[in-house]
CSV table of C-alpha atoms in Angstrom, one decimal:
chain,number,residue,atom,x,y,z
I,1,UNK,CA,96.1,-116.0,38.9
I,2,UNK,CA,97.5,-115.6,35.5
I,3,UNK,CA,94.7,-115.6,33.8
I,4,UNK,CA,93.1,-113.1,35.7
I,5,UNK,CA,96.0,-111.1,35.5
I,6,UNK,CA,95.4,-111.5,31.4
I,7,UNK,CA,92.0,-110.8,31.7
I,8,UNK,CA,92.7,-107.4,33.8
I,9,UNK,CA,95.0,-106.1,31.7
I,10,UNK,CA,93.1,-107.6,28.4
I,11,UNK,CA,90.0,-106.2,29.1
I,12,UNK,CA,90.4,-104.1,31.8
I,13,UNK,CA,87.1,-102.2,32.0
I,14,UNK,CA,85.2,-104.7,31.3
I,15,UNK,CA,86.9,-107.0,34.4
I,16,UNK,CA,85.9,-104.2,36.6
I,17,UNK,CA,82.4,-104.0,35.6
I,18,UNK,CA,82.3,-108.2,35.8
I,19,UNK,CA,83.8,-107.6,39.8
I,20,UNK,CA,81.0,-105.0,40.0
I,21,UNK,CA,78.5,-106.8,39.1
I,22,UNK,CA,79.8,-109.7,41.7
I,23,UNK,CA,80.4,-107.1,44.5
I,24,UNK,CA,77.0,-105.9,43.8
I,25,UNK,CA,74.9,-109.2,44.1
I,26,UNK,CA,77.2,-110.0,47.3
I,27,UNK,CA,76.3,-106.9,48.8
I,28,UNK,CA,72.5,-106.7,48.1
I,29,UNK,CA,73.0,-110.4,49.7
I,30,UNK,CA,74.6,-109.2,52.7
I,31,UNK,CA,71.7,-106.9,52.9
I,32,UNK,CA,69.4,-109.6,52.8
I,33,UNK,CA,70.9,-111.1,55.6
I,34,UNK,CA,71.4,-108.1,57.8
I,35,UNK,CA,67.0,-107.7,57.7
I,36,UNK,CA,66.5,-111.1,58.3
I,37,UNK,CA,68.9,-111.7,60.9
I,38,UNK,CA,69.4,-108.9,62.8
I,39,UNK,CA,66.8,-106.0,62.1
I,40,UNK,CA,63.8,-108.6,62.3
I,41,UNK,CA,65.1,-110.1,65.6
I,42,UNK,CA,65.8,-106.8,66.7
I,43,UNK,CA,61.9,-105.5,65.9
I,44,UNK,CA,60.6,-108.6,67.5
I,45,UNK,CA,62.0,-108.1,70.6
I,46,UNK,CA,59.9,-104.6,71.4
I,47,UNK,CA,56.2,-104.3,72.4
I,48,UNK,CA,55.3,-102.1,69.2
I,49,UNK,CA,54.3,-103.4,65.8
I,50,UNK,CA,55.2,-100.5,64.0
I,51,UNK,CA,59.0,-101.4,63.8
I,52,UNK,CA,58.4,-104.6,62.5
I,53,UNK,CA,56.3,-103.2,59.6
I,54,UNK,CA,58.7,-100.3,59.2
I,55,UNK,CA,62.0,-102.8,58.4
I,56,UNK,CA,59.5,-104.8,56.4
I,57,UNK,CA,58.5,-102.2,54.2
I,58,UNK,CA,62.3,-101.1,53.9
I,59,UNK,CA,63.8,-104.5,53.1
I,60,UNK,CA,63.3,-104.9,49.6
I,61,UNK,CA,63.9,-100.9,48.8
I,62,UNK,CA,67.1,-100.9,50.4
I,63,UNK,CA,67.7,-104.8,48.4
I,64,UNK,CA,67.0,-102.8,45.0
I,65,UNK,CA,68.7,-99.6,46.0
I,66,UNK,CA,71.6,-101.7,46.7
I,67,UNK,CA,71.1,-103.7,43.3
I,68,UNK,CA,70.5,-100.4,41.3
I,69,UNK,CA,73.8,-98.3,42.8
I,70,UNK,CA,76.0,-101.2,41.9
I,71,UNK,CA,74.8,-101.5,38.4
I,72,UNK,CA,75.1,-98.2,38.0
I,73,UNK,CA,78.7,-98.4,39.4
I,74,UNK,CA,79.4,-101.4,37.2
I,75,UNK,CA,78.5,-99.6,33.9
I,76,UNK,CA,80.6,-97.0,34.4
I,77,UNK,CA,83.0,-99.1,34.5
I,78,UNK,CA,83.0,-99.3,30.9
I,79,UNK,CA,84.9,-97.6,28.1
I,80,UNK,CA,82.4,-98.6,25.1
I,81,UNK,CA,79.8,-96.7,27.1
I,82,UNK,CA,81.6,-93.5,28.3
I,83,UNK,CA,79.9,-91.4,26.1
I,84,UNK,CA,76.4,-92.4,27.7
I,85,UNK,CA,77.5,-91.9,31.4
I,86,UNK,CA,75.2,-88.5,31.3
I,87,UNK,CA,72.0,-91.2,30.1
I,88,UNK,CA,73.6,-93.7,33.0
I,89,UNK,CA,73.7,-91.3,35.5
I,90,UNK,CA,69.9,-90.0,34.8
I,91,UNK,CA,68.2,-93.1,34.6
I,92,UNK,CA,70.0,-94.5,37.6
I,93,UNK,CA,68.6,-90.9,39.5
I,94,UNK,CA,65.5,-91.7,37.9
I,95,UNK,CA,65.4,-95.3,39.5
I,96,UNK,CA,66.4,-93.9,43.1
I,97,UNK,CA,63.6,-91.8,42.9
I,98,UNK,CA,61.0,-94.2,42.0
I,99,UNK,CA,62.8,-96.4,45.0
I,100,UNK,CA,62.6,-93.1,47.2
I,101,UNK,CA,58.7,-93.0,46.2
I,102,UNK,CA,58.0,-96.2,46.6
I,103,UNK,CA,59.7,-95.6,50.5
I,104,UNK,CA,57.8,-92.6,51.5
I,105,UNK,CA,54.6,-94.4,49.9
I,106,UNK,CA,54.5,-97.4,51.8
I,107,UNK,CA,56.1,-95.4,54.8
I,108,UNK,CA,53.0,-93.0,55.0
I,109,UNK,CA,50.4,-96.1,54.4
I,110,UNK,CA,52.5,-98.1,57.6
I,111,UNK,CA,52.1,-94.9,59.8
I,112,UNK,CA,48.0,-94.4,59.1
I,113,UNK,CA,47.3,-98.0,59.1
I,114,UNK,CA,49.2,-98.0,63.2
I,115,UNK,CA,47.6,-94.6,63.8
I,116,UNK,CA,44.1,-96.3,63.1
I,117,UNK,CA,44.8,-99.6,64.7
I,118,UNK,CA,45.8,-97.6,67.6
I,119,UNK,CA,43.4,-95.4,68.7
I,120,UNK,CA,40.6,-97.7,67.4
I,121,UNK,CA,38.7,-94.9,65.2
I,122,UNK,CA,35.5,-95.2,64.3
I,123,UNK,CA,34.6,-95.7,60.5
I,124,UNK,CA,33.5,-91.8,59.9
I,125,UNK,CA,37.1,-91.0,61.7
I,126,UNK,CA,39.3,-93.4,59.5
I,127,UNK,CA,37.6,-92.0,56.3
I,128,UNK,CA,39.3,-88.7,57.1
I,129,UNK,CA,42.4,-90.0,58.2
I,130,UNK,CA,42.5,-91.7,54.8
I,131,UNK,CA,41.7,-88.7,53.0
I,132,UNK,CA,44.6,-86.9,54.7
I,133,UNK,CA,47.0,-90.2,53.6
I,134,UNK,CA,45.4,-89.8,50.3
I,135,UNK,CA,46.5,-86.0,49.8
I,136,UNK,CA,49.7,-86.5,51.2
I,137,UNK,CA,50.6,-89.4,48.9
I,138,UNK,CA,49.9,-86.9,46.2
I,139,UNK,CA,51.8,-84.2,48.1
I,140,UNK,CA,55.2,-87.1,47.4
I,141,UNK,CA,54.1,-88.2,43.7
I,142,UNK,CA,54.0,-84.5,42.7
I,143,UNK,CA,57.6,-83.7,44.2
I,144,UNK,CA,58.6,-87.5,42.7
I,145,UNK,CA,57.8,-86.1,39.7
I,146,UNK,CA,59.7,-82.5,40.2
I,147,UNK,CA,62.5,-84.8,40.8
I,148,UNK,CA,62.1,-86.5,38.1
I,149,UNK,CA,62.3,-83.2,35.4
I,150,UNK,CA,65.1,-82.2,37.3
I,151,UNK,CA,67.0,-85.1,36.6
I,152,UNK,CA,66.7,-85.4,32.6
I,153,UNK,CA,67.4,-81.8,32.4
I,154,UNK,CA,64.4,-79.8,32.4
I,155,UNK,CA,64.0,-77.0,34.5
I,156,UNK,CA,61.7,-76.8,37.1
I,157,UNK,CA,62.4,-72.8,38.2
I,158,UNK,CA,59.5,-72.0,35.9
I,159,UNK,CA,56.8,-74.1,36.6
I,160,UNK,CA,57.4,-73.8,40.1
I,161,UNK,CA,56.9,-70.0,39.6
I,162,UNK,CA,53.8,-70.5,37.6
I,163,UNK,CA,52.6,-72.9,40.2
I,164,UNK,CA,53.3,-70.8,43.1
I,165,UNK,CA,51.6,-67.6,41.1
I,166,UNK,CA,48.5,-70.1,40.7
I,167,UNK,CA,48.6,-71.9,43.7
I,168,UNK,CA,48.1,-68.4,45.8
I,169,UNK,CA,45.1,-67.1,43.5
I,170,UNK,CA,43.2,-70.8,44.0
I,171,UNK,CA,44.4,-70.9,47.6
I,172,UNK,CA,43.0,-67.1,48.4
I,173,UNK,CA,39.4,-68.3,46.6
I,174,UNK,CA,38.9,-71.6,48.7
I,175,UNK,CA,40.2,-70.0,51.2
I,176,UNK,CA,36.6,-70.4,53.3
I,177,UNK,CA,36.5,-74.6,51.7
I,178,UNK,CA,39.4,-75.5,52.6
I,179,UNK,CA,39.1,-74.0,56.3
I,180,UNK,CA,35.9,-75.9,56.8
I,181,UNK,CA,37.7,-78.8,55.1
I,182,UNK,CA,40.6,-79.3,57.4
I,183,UNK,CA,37.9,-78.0,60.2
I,184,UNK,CA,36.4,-81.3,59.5
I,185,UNK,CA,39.2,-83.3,59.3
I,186,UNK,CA,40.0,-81.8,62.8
I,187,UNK,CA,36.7,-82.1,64.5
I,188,UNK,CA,36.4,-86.2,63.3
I,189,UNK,CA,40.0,-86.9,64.2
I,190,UNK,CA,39.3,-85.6,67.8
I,191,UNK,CA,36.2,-87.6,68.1
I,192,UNK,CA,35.0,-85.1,70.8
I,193,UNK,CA,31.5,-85.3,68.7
I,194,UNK,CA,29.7,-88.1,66.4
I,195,UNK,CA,26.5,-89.3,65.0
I,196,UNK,CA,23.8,-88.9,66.9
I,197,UNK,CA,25.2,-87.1,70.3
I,198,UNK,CA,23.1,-84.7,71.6
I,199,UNK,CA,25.0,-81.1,71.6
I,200,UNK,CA,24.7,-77.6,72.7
I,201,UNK,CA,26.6,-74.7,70.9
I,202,UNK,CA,27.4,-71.8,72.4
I,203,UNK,CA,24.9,-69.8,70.9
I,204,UNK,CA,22.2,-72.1,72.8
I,205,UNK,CA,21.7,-74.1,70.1
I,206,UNK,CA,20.8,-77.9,70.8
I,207,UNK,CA,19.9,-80.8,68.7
I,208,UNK,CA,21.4,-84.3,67.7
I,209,UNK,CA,25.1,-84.4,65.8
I,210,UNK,CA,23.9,-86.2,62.0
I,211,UNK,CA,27.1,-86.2,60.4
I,212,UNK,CA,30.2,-84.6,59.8
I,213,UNK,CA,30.7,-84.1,56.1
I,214,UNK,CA,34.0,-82.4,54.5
I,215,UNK,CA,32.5,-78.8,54.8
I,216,UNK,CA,29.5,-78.9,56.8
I,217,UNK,CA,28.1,-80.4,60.3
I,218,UNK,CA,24.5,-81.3,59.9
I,219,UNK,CA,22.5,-81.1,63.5
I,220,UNK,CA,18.7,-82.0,63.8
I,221,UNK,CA,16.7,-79.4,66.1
I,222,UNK,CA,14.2,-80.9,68.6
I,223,UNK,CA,11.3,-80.3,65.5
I,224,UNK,CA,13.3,-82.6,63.4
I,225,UNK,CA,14.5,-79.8,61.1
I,226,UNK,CA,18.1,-79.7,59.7
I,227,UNK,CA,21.2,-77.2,60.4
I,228,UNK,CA,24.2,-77.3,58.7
I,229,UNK,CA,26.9,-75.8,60.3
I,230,UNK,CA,30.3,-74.5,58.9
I,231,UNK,CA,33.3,-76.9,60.1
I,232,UNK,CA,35.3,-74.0,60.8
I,233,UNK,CA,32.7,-72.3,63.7
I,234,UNK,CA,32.4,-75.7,65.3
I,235,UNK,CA,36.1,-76.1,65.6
I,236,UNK,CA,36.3,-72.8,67.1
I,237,UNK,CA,33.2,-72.7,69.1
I,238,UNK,CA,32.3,-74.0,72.6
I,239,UNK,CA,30.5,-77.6,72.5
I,240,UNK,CA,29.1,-79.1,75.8
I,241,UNK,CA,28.1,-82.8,73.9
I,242,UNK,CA,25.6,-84.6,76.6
I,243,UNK,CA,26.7,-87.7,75.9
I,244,UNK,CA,30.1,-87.5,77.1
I,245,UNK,CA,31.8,-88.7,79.3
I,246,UNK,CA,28.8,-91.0,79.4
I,247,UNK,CA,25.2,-91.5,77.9
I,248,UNK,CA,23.7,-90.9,81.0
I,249,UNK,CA,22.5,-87.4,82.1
I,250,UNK,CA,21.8,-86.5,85.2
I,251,UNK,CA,18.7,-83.5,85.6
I,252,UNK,CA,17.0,-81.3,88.5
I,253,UNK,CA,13.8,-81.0,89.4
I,254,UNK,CA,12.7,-77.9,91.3
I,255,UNK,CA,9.3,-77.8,93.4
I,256,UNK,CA,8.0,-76.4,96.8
I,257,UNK,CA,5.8,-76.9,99.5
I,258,UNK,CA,3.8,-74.5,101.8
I,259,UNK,CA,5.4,-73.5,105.3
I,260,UNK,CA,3.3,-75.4,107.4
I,261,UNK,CA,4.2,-78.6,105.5
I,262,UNK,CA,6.1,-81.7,107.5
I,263,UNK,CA,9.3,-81.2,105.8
I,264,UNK,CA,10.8,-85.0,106.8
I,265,UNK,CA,7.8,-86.5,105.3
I,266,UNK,CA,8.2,-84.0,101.7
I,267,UNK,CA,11.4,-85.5,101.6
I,268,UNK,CA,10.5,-88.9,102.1
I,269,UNK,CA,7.7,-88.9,99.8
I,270,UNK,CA,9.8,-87.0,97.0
I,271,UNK,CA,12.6,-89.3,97.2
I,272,UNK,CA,10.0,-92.4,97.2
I,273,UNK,CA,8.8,-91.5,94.0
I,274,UNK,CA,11.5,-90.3,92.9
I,275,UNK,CA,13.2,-94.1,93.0
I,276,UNK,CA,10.3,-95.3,91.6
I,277,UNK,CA,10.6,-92.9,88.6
I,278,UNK,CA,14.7,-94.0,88.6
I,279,UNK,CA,14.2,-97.7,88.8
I,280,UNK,CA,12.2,-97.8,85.4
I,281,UNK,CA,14.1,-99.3,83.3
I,282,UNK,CA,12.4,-97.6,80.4
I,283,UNK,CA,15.1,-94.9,80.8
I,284,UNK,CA,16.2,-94.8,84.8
I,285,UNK,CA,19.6,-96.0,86.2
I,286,UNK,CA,18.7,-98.4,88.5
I,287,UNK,CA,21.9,-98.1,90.3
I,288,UNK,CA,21.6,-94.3,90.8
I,289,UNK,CA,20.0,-93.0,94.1
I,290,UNK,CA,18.1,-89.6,93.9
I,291,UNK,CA,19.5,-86.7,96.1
I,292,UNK,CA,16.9,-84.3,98.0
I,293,UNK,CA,18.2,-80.8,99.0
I,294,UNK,CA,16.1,-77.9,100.5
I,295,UNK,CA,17.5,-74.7,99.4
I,296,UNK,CA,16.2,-71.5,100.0
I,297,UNK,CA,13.1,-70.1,101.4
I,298,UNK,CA,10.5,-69.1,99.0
I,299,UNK,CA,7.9,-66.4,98.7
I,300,UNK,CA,5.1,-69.0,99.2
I,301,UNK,CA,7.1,-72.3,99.2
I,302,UNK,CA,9.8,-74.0,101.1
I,303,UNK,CA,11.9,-74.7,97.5
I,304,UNK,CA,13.6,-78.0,97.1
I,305,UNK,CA,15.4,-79.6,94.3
I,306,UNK,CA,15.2,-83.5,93.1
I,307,UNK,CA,18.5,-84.5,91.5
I,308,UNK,CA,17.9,-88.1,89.3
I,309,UNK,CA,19.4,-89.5,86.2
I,310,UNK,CA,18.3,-91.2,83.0
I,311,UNK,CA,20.2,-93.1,80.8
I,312,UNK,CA,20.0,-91.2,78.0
I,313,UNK,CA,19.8,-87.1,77.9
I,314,UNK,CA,17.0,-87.5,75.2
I,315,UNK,CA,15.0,-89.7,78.1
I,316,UNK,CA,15.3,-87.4,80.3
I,317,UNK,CA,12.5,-85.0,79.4
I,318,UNK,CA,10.3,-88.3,79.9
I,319,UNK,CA,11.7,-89.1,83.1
I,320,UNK,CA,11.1,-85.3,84.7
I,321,UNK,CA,7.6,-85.5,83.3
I,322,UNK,CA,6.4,-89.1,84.9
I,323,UNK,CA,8.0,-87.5,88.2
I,324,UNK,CA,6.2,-84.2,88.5
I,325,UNK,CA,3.1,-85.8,87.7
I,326,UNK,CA,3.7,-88.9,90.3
I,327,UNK,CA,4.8,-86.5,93.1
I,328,UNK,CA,1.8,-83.9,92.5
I,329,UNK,CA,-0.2,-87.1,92.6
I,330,UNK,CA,1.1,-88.3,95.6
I,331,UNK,CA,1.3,-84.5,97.3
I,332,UNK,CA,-2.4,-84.6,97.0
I,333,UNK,CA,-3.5,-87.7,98.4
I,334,UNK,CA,-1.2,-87.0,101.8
I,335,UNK,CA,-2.8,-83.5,101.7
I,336,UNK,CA,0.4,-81.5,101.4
I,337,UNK,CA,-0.1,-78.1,99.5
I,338,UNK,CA,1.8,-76.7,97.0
I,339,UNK,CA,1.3,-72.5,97.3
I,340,UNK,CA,1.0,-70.1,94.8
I,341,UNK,CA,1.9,-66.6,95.5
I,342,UNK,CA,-1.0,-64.9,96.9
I,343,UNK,CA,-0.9,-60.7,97.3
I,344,UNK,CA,-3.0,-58.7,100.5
I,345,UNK,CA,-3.8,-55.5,99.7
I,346,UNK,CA,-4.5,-53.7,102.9
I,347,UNK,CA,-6.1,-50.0,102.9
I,348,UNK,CA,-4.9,-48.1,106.4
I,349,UNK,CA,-7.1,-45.1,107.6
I,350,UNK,CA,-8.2,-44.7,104.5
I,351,UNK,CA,-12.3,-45.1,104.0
I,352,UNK,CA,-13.3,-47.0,101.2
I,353,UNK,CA,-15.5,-45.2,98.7
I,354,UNK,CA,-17.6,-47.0,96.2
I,355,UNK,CA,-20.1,-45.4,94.4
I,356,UNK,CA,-22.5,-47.0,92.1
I,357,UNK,CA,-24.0,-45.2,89.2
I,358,UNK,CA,-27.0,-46.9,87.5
């Protein structure tokens, strides 16, 4: 006890920045201990992952932040150096910042990668996703480094004027780029349409979905030529996609038959073919059973519809076509008439006169 008295009374700074130093170690120890043996058992305990990797990723920041406060502490402890405490206390605000960083870094990579995991993206999907981690990580180093000036002395009021000055003149020219940008990071986030689904704008225009790229949407019409639509009109327009919530697409096909046609055995006959057409399993749903429906009374026809289903909308036009010609087939060989409108002309009282000049 006596010689530590000595030593305190010797050397008194430097005894405090020795117990420091020990208080320091013992703490980042106790740290240590308080992740492994409570936060991790904690973590394990719920259903999520994303806690586990959150106090993973904060263990050894919180360890060095620990470490880098005490040190800090410690050498300010000290006489000898009292003239540098302005240096001191920058570099130590320079190393929080760097541990800050290093925080928000890994914090942003931890939430993406669940986000990804989670919904199970597609590959298009997650390059966006990681394009919107990337900017954001340079959204932190940029303020990082604003910190960083800050601390050492250098002000920051004018850059931040020249930037904001700048910033407004770039962000008023791509304006229209970086709406069709963020368009498309909407429009493959929501996965409503990918590659190769078969869509319908509300302008009437159709075709197949062939990518989503940062500023346009490509679409290919049915004569295999190219669109390319901006980002920004397809996030604001209506999209009916045909192949969701499903692949399959179910179609009508409208005919009629003359008045003095059997209806019963029109109906039988249409839905006989028509499960013949279905059962193919070139592009029919085997499990799908045709409806019939009578629905109004024509000029000329008794008018029915056919409702069936194909597996794929594109099949679909292939599937209507094998049926009308089946059934008109079929029609004919049990004699029953399809009408075409037919107009009487009648002439009352009224004599005909046709003259003939040679």
């Amino acid at each position: 006890m006596d010689t530590i008295q000595i030593l305190y009374f010797t050397y008194p700074s430097q005894f405090k920045f020795v117990l420091f130093l020990i208080g320091t170690f013992v703490a980042a120890h106790l740290v240590a201990l308080l992740f492994k043996n409570l936060l991790f058992r904690l973590t394990a305990k719920t259903e999520t992952e994303l806690d586990d990797e959150l106090v993973k990723m904060g263990q050894r920041p919180v360890y060095w932040g620990v470490v880098l406060g005490g040190i800090y502490l410690a050498l300010t402890q000290l006489t000898a150096l009292a003239e540098y405490t302005s240096y001191i206390e920058s570099v130590a605000k320079i190393g929080f910042i760097i541990i800050l960083l290093i925080v928000a870094i890994r914090f942003s990579r931890v939430i993406f990668s669940w986000v990804t995991d989670k919904k199970k993206m597609k590959k298009k999907q997650i390059g966006y996703i990681l394009t919107v981690q990337k900017i954001i990580n340079a959204v932190i180093y940029f303020i990082a480094f604003i910190f960083v000036l800050n601390s050492v002395g250098i002000s920051i009021t004018p850059l931040i004027a020249s930037l904001g000055i700048g910033g407004l003149a770039v962000g008023l020219a791509l304006q229209p780029t970086l709406s069709n940008y963020f368009s498309g990071l909407y429009v493959s986030a929501d996965g409503f349409i990918k590659p190769d689904d078969y869509i319908e704008l509300d302008n009437g225009m159709r075709g197949y979905v062939v990518g989503v790229q940062w500023r346009n949407t490509t679409i290919r019409l049915w004569n295999n030529n190219l669109v390319k639509i901006p980002n920004s009109y397809i996030a604001d327009t209506i999209i009916t996609n045909y192949n969701e919530p499903e692949n399959k697409s179910s179609f009508i096909v409208e005919c009629g038959v003359a008045y003095d046609s059997n209806l019963k055995q029109v109906e039988k006959i249409a839905l006989e073919v028509a499960e013949k057409t279905q059962n193919k399993k070139k592009y029919g749903v085997p499990d799908f059973k045709p409806l019939f429906r009578y629905f109004e009374f024509g000029d000329s026809n008794i008018n029915f519809k056919v409702i069936m289903q194909a597996d794929k909308f594109k099949n679909h036009y292939e599937m209507k076509h094998e049926f009308i010609r089946e059934l008109k087939s079929t029609f004919d060989k049990d004699g029953i008439t399809i009408s075409f409108p037919v107009r009487s002309i009648e002439f009352l009282d009224q004599p005909i006169d046709i003259n003939v000049k040679n």
